[in-house]
PDB file of C-alpha atoms and ligand atoms in Angstrom:
ATOM      1  CA  UNK A   1     -11.317   3.283 -29.410  1.00  0.00           C
ATOM      2  CA  UNK A   2      -9.955  -0.034 -29.335  1.00  0.00           C
ATOM      3  CA  UNK A   3      -8.123  -1.755 -26.173  1.00  0.00           C
ATOM      4  CA  UNK A   4      -4.540  -2.729 -26.236  1.00  0.00           C
ATOM      5  CA  UNK A   5      -4.291  -6.484 -24.467  1.00  0.00           C
ATOM      6  CA  UNK A   6      -1.174  -7.848 -22.681  1.00  0.00           C
ATOM      7  CA  UNK A   7      -1.234 -11.054 -21.534  1.00  0.00           C
ATOM      8  CA  UNK A   8       1.020 -12.553 -18.314  1.00  0.00           C
ATOM      9  CA  UNK A   9       1.938 -15.997 -18.389  1.00  0.00           C
ATOM     10  CA  UNK A  10       3.909 -18.389 -16.629  1.00  0.00           C
ATOM     11  CA  UNK A  11       3.359 -21.834 -18.383  1.00  0.00           C
ATOM     12  CA  UNK A  12       0.909 -23.547 -20.587  1.00  0.00           C
ATOM     13  CA  UNK A  13      -1.009 -20.615 -21.383  1.00  0.00           C
ATOM     14  CA  UNK A  14      -4.253 -22.759 -22.332  1.00  0.00           C
ATOM     15  CA  UNK A  15      -6.430 -19.309 -21.027  1.00  0.00           C
ATOM     16  CA  UNK A  16      -4.410 -17.136 -23.090  1.00  0.00           C
ATOM     17  CA  UNK A  17      -4.922 -19.269 -25.806  1.00  0.00           C
ATOM     18  CA  UNK A  18      -8.803 -18.922 -25.057  1.00  0.00           C
ATOM     19  CA  UNK A  19      -8.636 -15.181 -25.190  1.00  0.00           C
ATOM     20  CA  UNK A  20      -6.634 -15.190 -28.477  1.00  0.00           C
ATOM     21  CA  UNK A  21      -8.879 -17.772 -30.411  1.00  0.00           C
ATOM     22  CA  UNK A  22     -11.758 -15.759 -29.481  1.00  0.00           C
ATOM     23  CA  UNK A  23     -10.197 -12.282 -30.928  1.00  0.00           C
ATOM     24  CA  UNK A  24      -8.972 -14.023 -34.220  1.00  0.00           C
ATOM     25  CA  UNK A  25     -12.717 -15.476 -35.083  1.00  0.00           C
ATOM     26  CA  UNK A  26     -14.202 -12.035 -33.884  1.00  0.00           C
ATOM     27  CA  UNK A  27     -16.261 -13.227 -30.906  1.00  0.00           C
ATOM     28  CA  UNK A  28     -14.351 -10.310 -28.851  1.00  0.00           C
ATOM     29  CA  UNK A  29     -14.021  -7.222 -31.072  1.00  0.00           C
ATOM     30  CA  UNK A  30     -12.196  -4.209 -30.397  1.00  0.00           C
ATOM     31  CA  UNK A  31      -9.121  -5.866 -28.499  1.00  0.00           C
ATOM     32  CA  UNK A  32      -5.675  -5.916 -29.878  1.00  0.00           C
ATOM     33  CA  UNK A  33      -3.285  -8.211 -28.824  1.00  0.00           C
ATOM     34  CA  UNK A  34       0.043  -6.350 -28.541  1.00  0.00           C
ATOM     35  CA  UNK A  35       2.636  -8.624 -26.216  1.00  0.00           C
ATOM     36  CA  UNK A  36       2.339 -11.721 -24.130  1.00  0.00           C
ATOM     37  CA  UNK A  37       4.782 -11.730 -21.249  1.00  0.00           C
ATOM     38  CA  UNK A  38       6.285 -14.501 -19.449  1.00  0.00           C
ATOM     39  CA  UNK A  39       8.230 -14.389 -16.134  1.00  0.00           C
ATOM     40  CA  UNK A  40       9.516 -17.778 -17.310  1.00  0.00           C
ATOM     41  CA  UNK A  41      11.446 -18.613 -20.410  1.00  0.00           C
ATOM     42  CA  UNK A  42      11.308 -21.649 -22.796  1.00  0.00           C
ATOM     43  CA  UNK A  43       7.065 -22.141 -22.059  1.00  0.00           C
ATOM     44  CA  UNK A  44       4.620 -23.049 -24.425  1.00  0.00           C
ATOM     45  CA  UNK A  45       2.583 -20.233 -23.712  1.00  0.00           C
ATOM     46  CA  UNK A  46       5.350 -18.393 -25.657  1.00  0.00           C
ATOM     47  CA  UNK A  47       5.084 -20.452 -28.936  1.00  0.00           C
ATOM     48  CA  UNK A  48       1.459 -20.475 -28.546  1.00  0.00           C
ATOM     49  CA  UNK A  49       1.647 -16.644 -28.765  1.00  0.00           C
ATOM     50  CA  UNK A  50       4.044 -16.872 -32.018  1.00  0.00           C
ATOM     51  CA  UNK A  51       1.766 -18.769 -33.619  1.00  0.00           C
ATOM     52  CA  UNK A  52      -0.786 -16.559 -32.922  1.00  0.00           C
ATOM     53  CA  UNK A  53       1.651 -13.825 -34.442  1.00  0.00           C
ATOM     54  CA  UNK A  54       1.529 -12.055 -31.021  1.00  0.00           C
ATOM     55  CA  UNK A  55       5.142 -10.428 -29.775  1.00  0.00           C
ATOM     56  CA  UNK A  56       6.435 -12.162 -26.742  1.00  0.00           C
ATOM     57  CA  UNK A  57       8.855 -10.825 -24.383  1.00  0.00           C
ATOM     58  CA  UNK A  58      10.351 -12.975 -21.483  1.00  0.00           C
ATOM     59  CA  UNK A  59      11.250 -10.953 -18.280  1.00  0.00           C
ATOM     60  CA  UNK A  60      12.703 -13.776 -16.550  1.00  0.00           C
ATOM     61  CA  UNK A  61      12.063 -13.575 -12.210  1.00  0.00           C
ATOM     62  CA  UNK A  62      14.828 -16.407 -11.741  1.00  0.00           C
ATOM     63  CA  UNK A  63      12.079 -17.961  -9.720  1.00  0.00           C
ATOM     64  CA  UNK A  64      11.868 -14.916  -7.205  1.00  0.00           C
ATOM     65  CA  UNK A  65       8.298 -14.947  -6.583  1.00  0.00           C
ATOM     66  CA  UNK A  66       7.430 -12.664  -4.189  1.00  0.00           C
ATOM     67  CA  UNK A  67       5.373  -9.082  -4.818  1.00  0.00           C
ATOM     68  CA  UNK A  68       8.592  -6.608  -6.076  1.00  0.00           C
ATOM     69  CA  UNK A  69       7.861  -3.261  -7.647  1.00  0.00           C
ATOM     70  CA  UNK A  70      11.424  -3.203  -8.976  1.00  0.00           C
ATOM     71  CA  UNK A  71      10.547  -6.436 -11.119  1.00  0.00           C
ATOM     72  CA  UNK A  72       7.114  -4.782 -12.028  1.00  0.00           C
ATOM     73  CA  UNK A  73       8.661  -1.589 -13.278  1.00  0.00           C
ATOM     74  CA  UNK A  74      10.343  -3.898 -16.249  1.00  0.00           C
ATOM     75  CA  UNK A  75       6.511  -5.251 -16.927  1.00  0.00           C
ATOM     76  CA  UNK A  76       5.526  -1.460 -17.007  1.00  0.00           C
ATOM     77  CA  UNK A  77       8.396  -0.624 -19.271  1.00  0.00           C
ATOM     78  CA  UNK A  78       7.287  -3.307 -21.948  1.00  0.00           C
ATOM     79  CA  UNK A  79       3.769  -2.393 -21.226  1.00  0.00           C
ATOM     80  CA  UNK A  80       4.530   1.355 -22.361  1.00  0.00           C
ATOM     81  CA  UNK A  81       6.645   0.338 -25.077  1.00  0.00           C
ATOM     82  CA  UNK A  82       3.454  -1.712 -26.685  1.00  0.00           C
ATOM     83  CA  UNK A  83       1.079   1.250 -26.080  1.00  0.00           C
ATOM     84  CA  UNK A  84      -0.659  -0.557 -23.487  1.00  0.00           C
ATOM     85  CA  UNK A  85      -1.049   2.056 -20.826  1.00  0.00           C
ATOM     86  CA  UNK A  86      -3.662   2.805 -17.813  1.00  0.00           C
ATOM     87  CA  UNK A  87      -6.357   4.476 -20.114  1.00  0.00           C
ATOM     88  CA  UNK A  88      -6.318   2.541 -23.195  1.00  0.00           C
ATOM     89  CA  UNK A  89      -5.073  -0.875 -21.910  1.00  0.00           C
ATOM     90  CA  UNK A  90      -6.010  -3.945 -20.205  1.00  0.00           C
ATOM     91  CA  UNK A  91      -3.874  -6.410 -18.853  1.00  0.00           C
ATOM     92  CA  UNK A  92      -4.879 -10.248 -18.431  1.00  0.00           C
ATOM     93  CA  UNK A  93      -3.002 -12.389 -15.894  1.00  0.00           C
ATOM     94  CA  UNK A  94      -3.446 -15.689 -17.335  1.00  0.00           C
ATOM     95  CA  UNK A  95      -1.634 -18.665 -15.739  1.00  0.00           C
ATOM     96  CA  UNK A  96       0.853 -15.704 -14.055  1.00  0.00           C
ATOM     97  CA  UNK A  97       2.062 -16.882 -10.890  1.00  0.00           C
ATOM     98  CA  UNK A  98       3.741 -13.772  -9.586  1.00  0.00           C
ATOM     99  CA  UNK A  99       1.714 -11.441  -7.144  1.00  0.00           C
ATOM    100  CA  UNK A 100       1.592  -7.912  -8.469  1.00  0.00           C
ATOM    101  CA  UNK A 101       2.959  -5.091  -6.256  1.00  0.00           C
ATOM    102  CA  UNK A 102       0.746  -2.252  -5.117  1.00  0.00           C
ATOM    103  CA  UNK A 103       2.391  -0.078  -7.165  1.00  0.00           C
ATOM    104  CA  UNK A 104       1.444  -1.959 -10.064  1.00  0.00           C
ATOM    105  CA  UNK A 105      -2.166  -2.326  -8.926  1.00  0.00           C
ATOM    106  CA  UNK A 106      -2.519   1.428  -8.339  1.00  0.00           C
ATOM    107  CA  UNK A 107      -1.205   2.261 -11.773  1.00  0.00           C
ATOM    108  CA  UNK A 108      -3.259   0.006 -13.522  1.00  0.00           C
ATOM    109  CA  UNK A 109      -6.312  -0.019 -11.178  1.00  0.00           C
ATOM    110  CA  UNK A 110      -9.092  -2.046 -12.674  1.00  0.00           C
ATOM    111  CA  UNK A 111      -7.247  -2.512 -15.784  1.00  0.00           C
ATOM    112  CA  UNK A 112      -5.757  -5.984 -14.982  1.00  0.00           C
ATOM    113  CA  UNK A 113      -7.606  -9.193 -14.663  1.00  0.00           C
ATOM    114  CA  UNK A 114      -6.800 -12.473 -13.139  1.00  0.00           C
ATOM    115  CA  UNK A 115      -8.572 -16.031 -13.568  1.00  0.00           C
ATOM    116  CA  UNK A 116      -8.618 -18.188 -10.417  1.00  0.00           C
ATOM    117  CA  UNK A 117      -9.315 -22.311 -10.288  1.00  0.00           C
ATOM    118  CA  UNK A 118     -12.071 -21.882  -7.770  1.00  0.00           C
ATOM    119  CA  UNK A 119     -15.248 -19.962  -6.658  1.00  0.00           C
ATOM    120  CA  UNK A 120     -13.360 -17.062  -4.760  1.00  0.00           C
ATOM    121  CA  UNK A 121     -13.121 -16.637  -1.668  1.00  0.00           C
ATOM    122  CA  UNK A 122     -12.901 -19.910  -1.275  1.00  0.00           C
ATOM    123  CA  UNK A 123      -9.419 -21.570  -1.604  1.00  0.00           C
ATOM    124  CA  UNK A 124      -7.301 -18.744  -2.981  1.00  0.00           C
ATOM    125  CA  UNK A 125      -3.495 -18.974  -3.512  1.00  0.00           C
ATOM    126  CA  UNK A 126      -1.902 -21.898  -5.131  1.00  0.00           C
ATOM    127  CA  UNK A 127      -3.242 -25.235  -5.679  1.00  0.00           C
ATOM    128  CA  UNK A 128      -6.961 -24.001  -5.050  1.00  0.00           C
ATOM    129  CA  UNK A 129      -8.211 -27.321  -6.930  1.00  0.00           C
ATOM    130  CA  UNK A 130      -6.207 -29.545  -4.010  1.00  0.00           C
ATOM    131  CA  UNK A 131      -7.313 -27.134  -1.666  1.00  0.00           C
ATOM    132  CA  UNK A 132     -11.318 -28.124  -2.660  1.00  0.00           C
ATOM    133  CA  UNK A 133     -10.930 -31.257  -2.971  1.00  0.00           C
ATOM    134  CA  UNK A 134      -8.959 -31.932   0.448  1.00  0.00           C
ATOM    135  CA  UNK A 135     -11.578 -29.058   2.531  1.00  0.00           C
ATOM    136  CA  UNK A 136     -14.259 -32.158   0.884  1.00  0.00           C
ATOM    137  CA  UNK A 137     -16.563 -29.088  -1.122  1.00  0.00           C
ATOM    138  CA  UNK A 138     -18.977 -30.625  -3.413  1.00  0.00           C
ATOM    139  CA  UNK A 139     -18.872 -27.516  -5.606  1.00  0.00           C
ATOM    140  CA  UNK A 140     -16.273 -25.672  -6.900  1.00  0.00           C
ATOM    141  CA  UNK A 141     -15.526 -23.463 -10.094  1.00  0.00           C
ATOM    142  CA  UNK A 142     -13.466 -20.800 -11.395  1.00  0.00           C
ATOM    143  CA  UNK A 143     -13.446 -16.707 -10.839  1.00  0.00           C
ATOM    144  CA  UNK A 144     -12.319 -13.918 -13.401  1.00  0.00           C
ATOM    145  CA  UNK A 145     -11.757 -10.721 -11.159  1.00  0.00           C
ATOM    146  CA  UNK A 146      -9.869  -7.743 -11.353  1.00  0.00           C
ATOM    147  CA  UNK A 147      -7.131  -7.540  -9.162  1.00  0.00           C
ATOM    148  CA  UNK A 148      -6.655  -5.312  -6.217  1.00  0.00           C
ATOM    149  CA  UNK A 149      -3.713  -4.824  -3.554  1.00  0.00           C
ATOM    150  CA  UNK A 150      -4.755  -8.635  -1.960  1.00  0.00           C
ATOM    151  CA  UNK A 151      -3.991 -12.204  -3.051  1.00  0.00           C
ATOM    152  CA  UNK A 152      -7.351 -13.352  -5.075  1.00  0.00           C
ATOM    153  CA  UNK A 153      -9.607 -10.934  -3.353  1.00  0.00           C
ATOM    154  CA  UNK A 154     -10.669  -8.141  -5.787  1.00  0.00           C
ATOM    155  CA  UNK A 155     -14.101  -7.424  -7.267  1.00  0.00           C
ATOM    156  CA  UNK A 156     -15.416 -10.509  -8.842  1.00  0.00           C
ATOM    157  CA  UNK A 157     -16.244 -10.110 -12.619  1.00  0.00           C
ATOM    158  CA  UNK A 158     -17.565 -13.808 -13.502  1.00  0.00           C
ATOM    159  CA  UNK A 159     -17.731 -16.840 -11.541  1.00  0.00           C
ATOM    160  CA  UNK A 160     -18.564 -20.728 -13.060  1.00  0.00           C
ATOM    161  CA  UNK A 161     -19.799 -23.792 -10.803  1.00  0.00           C
ATOM    162  CA  UNK A 162     -18.366 -27.058 -11.515  1.00  0.00           C
ATOM    163  CA  UNK A 163     -19.507 -29.917  -9.471  1.00  0.00           C
ATOM    164  CA  UNK A 164     -17.036 -32.558  -7.618  1.00  0.00           C
ATOM    165  CA  UNK A 165     -17.254 -35.991  -8.228  1.00  0.00           C
ATOM    166  CA  UNK A 166     -16.704 -38.892  -5.622  1.00  0.00           C
ATOM    167  CA  UNK A 167     -14.112 -40.217  -8.089  1.00  0.00           C
ATOM    168  CA  UNK A 168     -12.049 -36.961  -8.602  1.00  0.00           C
ATOM    169  CA  UNK A 169      -8.388 -36.645  -8.275  1.00  0.00           C
ATOM    170  CA  UNK A 170      -6.604 -33.186  -8.873  1.00  0.00           C
ATOM    171  CA  UNK A 171      -6.129 -33.494 -12.256  1.00  0.00           C
ATOM    172  CA  UNK A 172      -9.549 -34.796 -13.480  1.00  0.00           C
ATOM    173  CA  UNK A 173     -11.200 -31.672 -11.412  1.00  0.00           C
ATOM    174  CA  UNK A 174      -8.638 -29.364 -12.370  1.00  0.00           C
ATOM    175  CA  UNK A 175      -9.243 -30.400 -16.232  1.00  0.00           C
ATOM    176  CA  UNK A 176     -13.370 -29.799 -15.832  1.00  0.00           C
ATOM    177  CA  UNK A 177     -12.554 -26.292 -14.420  1.00  0.00           C
ATOM    178  CA  UNK A 178     -10.270 -25.341 -16.675  1.00  0.00           C
ATOM    179  CA  UNK A 179     -12.820 -26.258 -19.639  1.00  0.00           C
ATOM    180  CA  UNK A 180     -15.120 -23.367 -17.810  1.00  0.00           C
ATOM    181  CA  UNK A 181     -12.146 -20.729 -17.220  1.00  0.00           C
ATOM    182  CA  UNK A 182     -11.841 -21.237 -21.024  1.00  0.00           C
ATOM    183  CA  UNK A 183     -15.434 -20.005 -21.533  1.00  0.00           C
ATOM    184  CA  UNK A 184     -15.586 -16.947 -18.590  1.00  0.00           C
ATOM    185  CA  UNK A 185     -12.086 -15.615 -19.308  1.00  0.00           C
ATOM    186  CA  UNK A 186     -12.864 -14.574 -23.190  1.00  0.00           C
ATOM    187  CA  UNK A 187     -16.411 -13.689 -22.027  1.00  0.00           C
ATOM    188  CA  UNK A 188     -15.235 -11.217 -19.320  1.00  0.00           C
ATOM    189  CA  UNK A 189     -12.520  -9.568 -22.068  1.00  0.00           C
ATOM    190  CA  UNK A 190     -15.306  -9.183 -24.159  1.00  0.00           C
ATOM    191  CA  UNK A 191     -17.609  -7.519 -21.478  1.00  0.00           C
ATOM    192  CA  UNK A 192     -14.530  -4.961 -20.540  1.00  0.00           C
ATOM    193  CA  UNK A 193     -14.333  -4.246 -24.274  1.00  0.00           C
ATOM    194  CA  UNK A 194     -17.829  -3.346 -24.646  1.00  0.00           C
ATOM    195  CA  UNK A 195     -17.565  -1.206 -22.075  1.00  0.00           C
ATOM    196  CA  UNK A 196     -20.372  -3.285 -19.724  1.00  0.00           C
ATOM    197  CA  UNK A 197     -18.593  -3.434 -16.647  1.00  0.00           C
ATOM    198  CA  UNK A 198     -19.209  -1.188 -13.716  1.00  0.00           C
ATOM    199  CA  UNK A 199     -17.154  -1.172 -10.456  1.00  0.00           C
ATOM    200  CA  UNK A 200     -19.693  -0.482  -7.706  1.00  0.00           C
ATOM    201  CA  UNK A 201     -17.889  -1.038  -4.235  1.00  0.00           C
ATOM    202  CA  UNK A 202     -16.434  -4.614  -4.502  1.00  0.00           C
ATOM    203  CA  UNK A 203     -19.478  -5.510  -6.921  1.00  0.00           C
ATOM    204  CA  UNK A 204     -19.028  -5.205 -10.473  1.00  0.00           C
ATOM    205  CA  UNK A 205     -22.162  -4.772 -12.078  1.00  0.00           C
ATOM    206  CA  UNK A 206     -22.593  -5.908 -16.082  1.00  0.00           C
ATOM    207  CA  UNK A 207     -25.061  -3.588 -18.189  1.00  0.00           C
ATOM    208  CA  UNK A 208     -26.945  -5.109 -20.340  1.00  0.00           C
ATOM    209  CA  UNK A 209     -26.895  -4.028 -24.047  1.00  0.00           C
TER     210      UNK A 209
HETATM  211  C1  LIG B   1      -5.293 -22.247 -14.913  1.00  0.00           C
HETATM  212  O1  LIG B   1      -6.027 -23.162 -14.220  1.00  0.00           O
HETATM  213  C2  LIG B   1      -5.539 -20.961 -13.619  1.00  0.00           C
HETATM  214  O2  LIG B   1      -6.522 -20.741 -13.592  1.00  0.00           O
HETATM  215  C3  LIG B   1      -4.419 -21.171 -12.840  1.00  0.00           C
HETATM  216  O3  LIG B   1      -3.243 -21.758 -13.657  1.00  0.00           O
HETATM  217  C4  LIG B   1      -3.613 -22.603 -14.623  1.00  0.00           C
HETATM  218  C5  LIG B   1      -3.182 -21.991 -15.547  1.00  0.00           C
HETATM  219  O4  LIG B   1      -3.188 -22.544 -16.806  1.00  0.00           O
HETATM  220  N1  LIG B   1      -4.027 -19.922 -11.497  1.00  0.00           N
HETATM  221  C6  LIG B   1      -3.862 -19.925 -10.821  1.00  0.00           C
HETATM  222  O5  LIG B   1      -3.865 -21.218 -10.081  1.00  0.00           O
HETATM  223  C7  LIG B   1      -3.739 -18.749 -10.106  1.00  0.00           C
HETATM  224  N2  LIG B   1      -3.600 -18.549  -8.900  1.00  0.00           N
HETATM  225  P1  LIG B   1      -3.054 -21.833 -18.373  1.00  0.00           P
HETATM  226  O6  LIG B   1      -1.714 -21.758 -18.429  1.00  0.00           O
HETATM  227  O7  LIG B   1      -2.796 -23.043 -19.455  1.00  0.00           O
HETATM  228  O8  LIG B   1      -3.681 -20.880 -18.802  1.00  0.00           O
END
């Protein structure tokens, strides 16, 4: 049975594009992109999704960002209309700058992934790359994790490290992290599609094939 995929975005959509490209070139098999949902109108990600012939939907939150089940119900309705269900679906948050309500997390338990630009649990929340620079860490990176009821706290699927250079600013660091994001997010989706992720408490075990 194939997995029906929804990708939730807020802006540029480069992680979304990395996933869609891997599906199109056959690196990820058995995943059907059903819809790209944005909480903001007129963002680049929507144009890119159309370029990949994926349906798009704007569910405008008018800048209100707190966890809100009333808003998330509109997402659930859209997911269900596209047959992205808790038993056959995968929802990828890809630069989606909202916190999901606990009701949504429970409904789609272990079916929602997120990418975050730090080595969690370091530097959760906004501006992770700036937080890393200001703290002075020598190594940071990126994390793909399942979401749970907390902010950036769910079981970790994959991480990749990135060295912080003395001459880095936020932009240069973010762009090197982004290159690694584009590698690990499609890899995580592929592992999910291959049924190779086992969640054991906080740990996600990757089954060898
Ligand atoms: C990415 O760096 C992603 O890790 C980050 O936003 C960027 C979105 O870029 N997400 C977060 O900070 C979530 N807290 P993209 O739209 O080009 O994928």
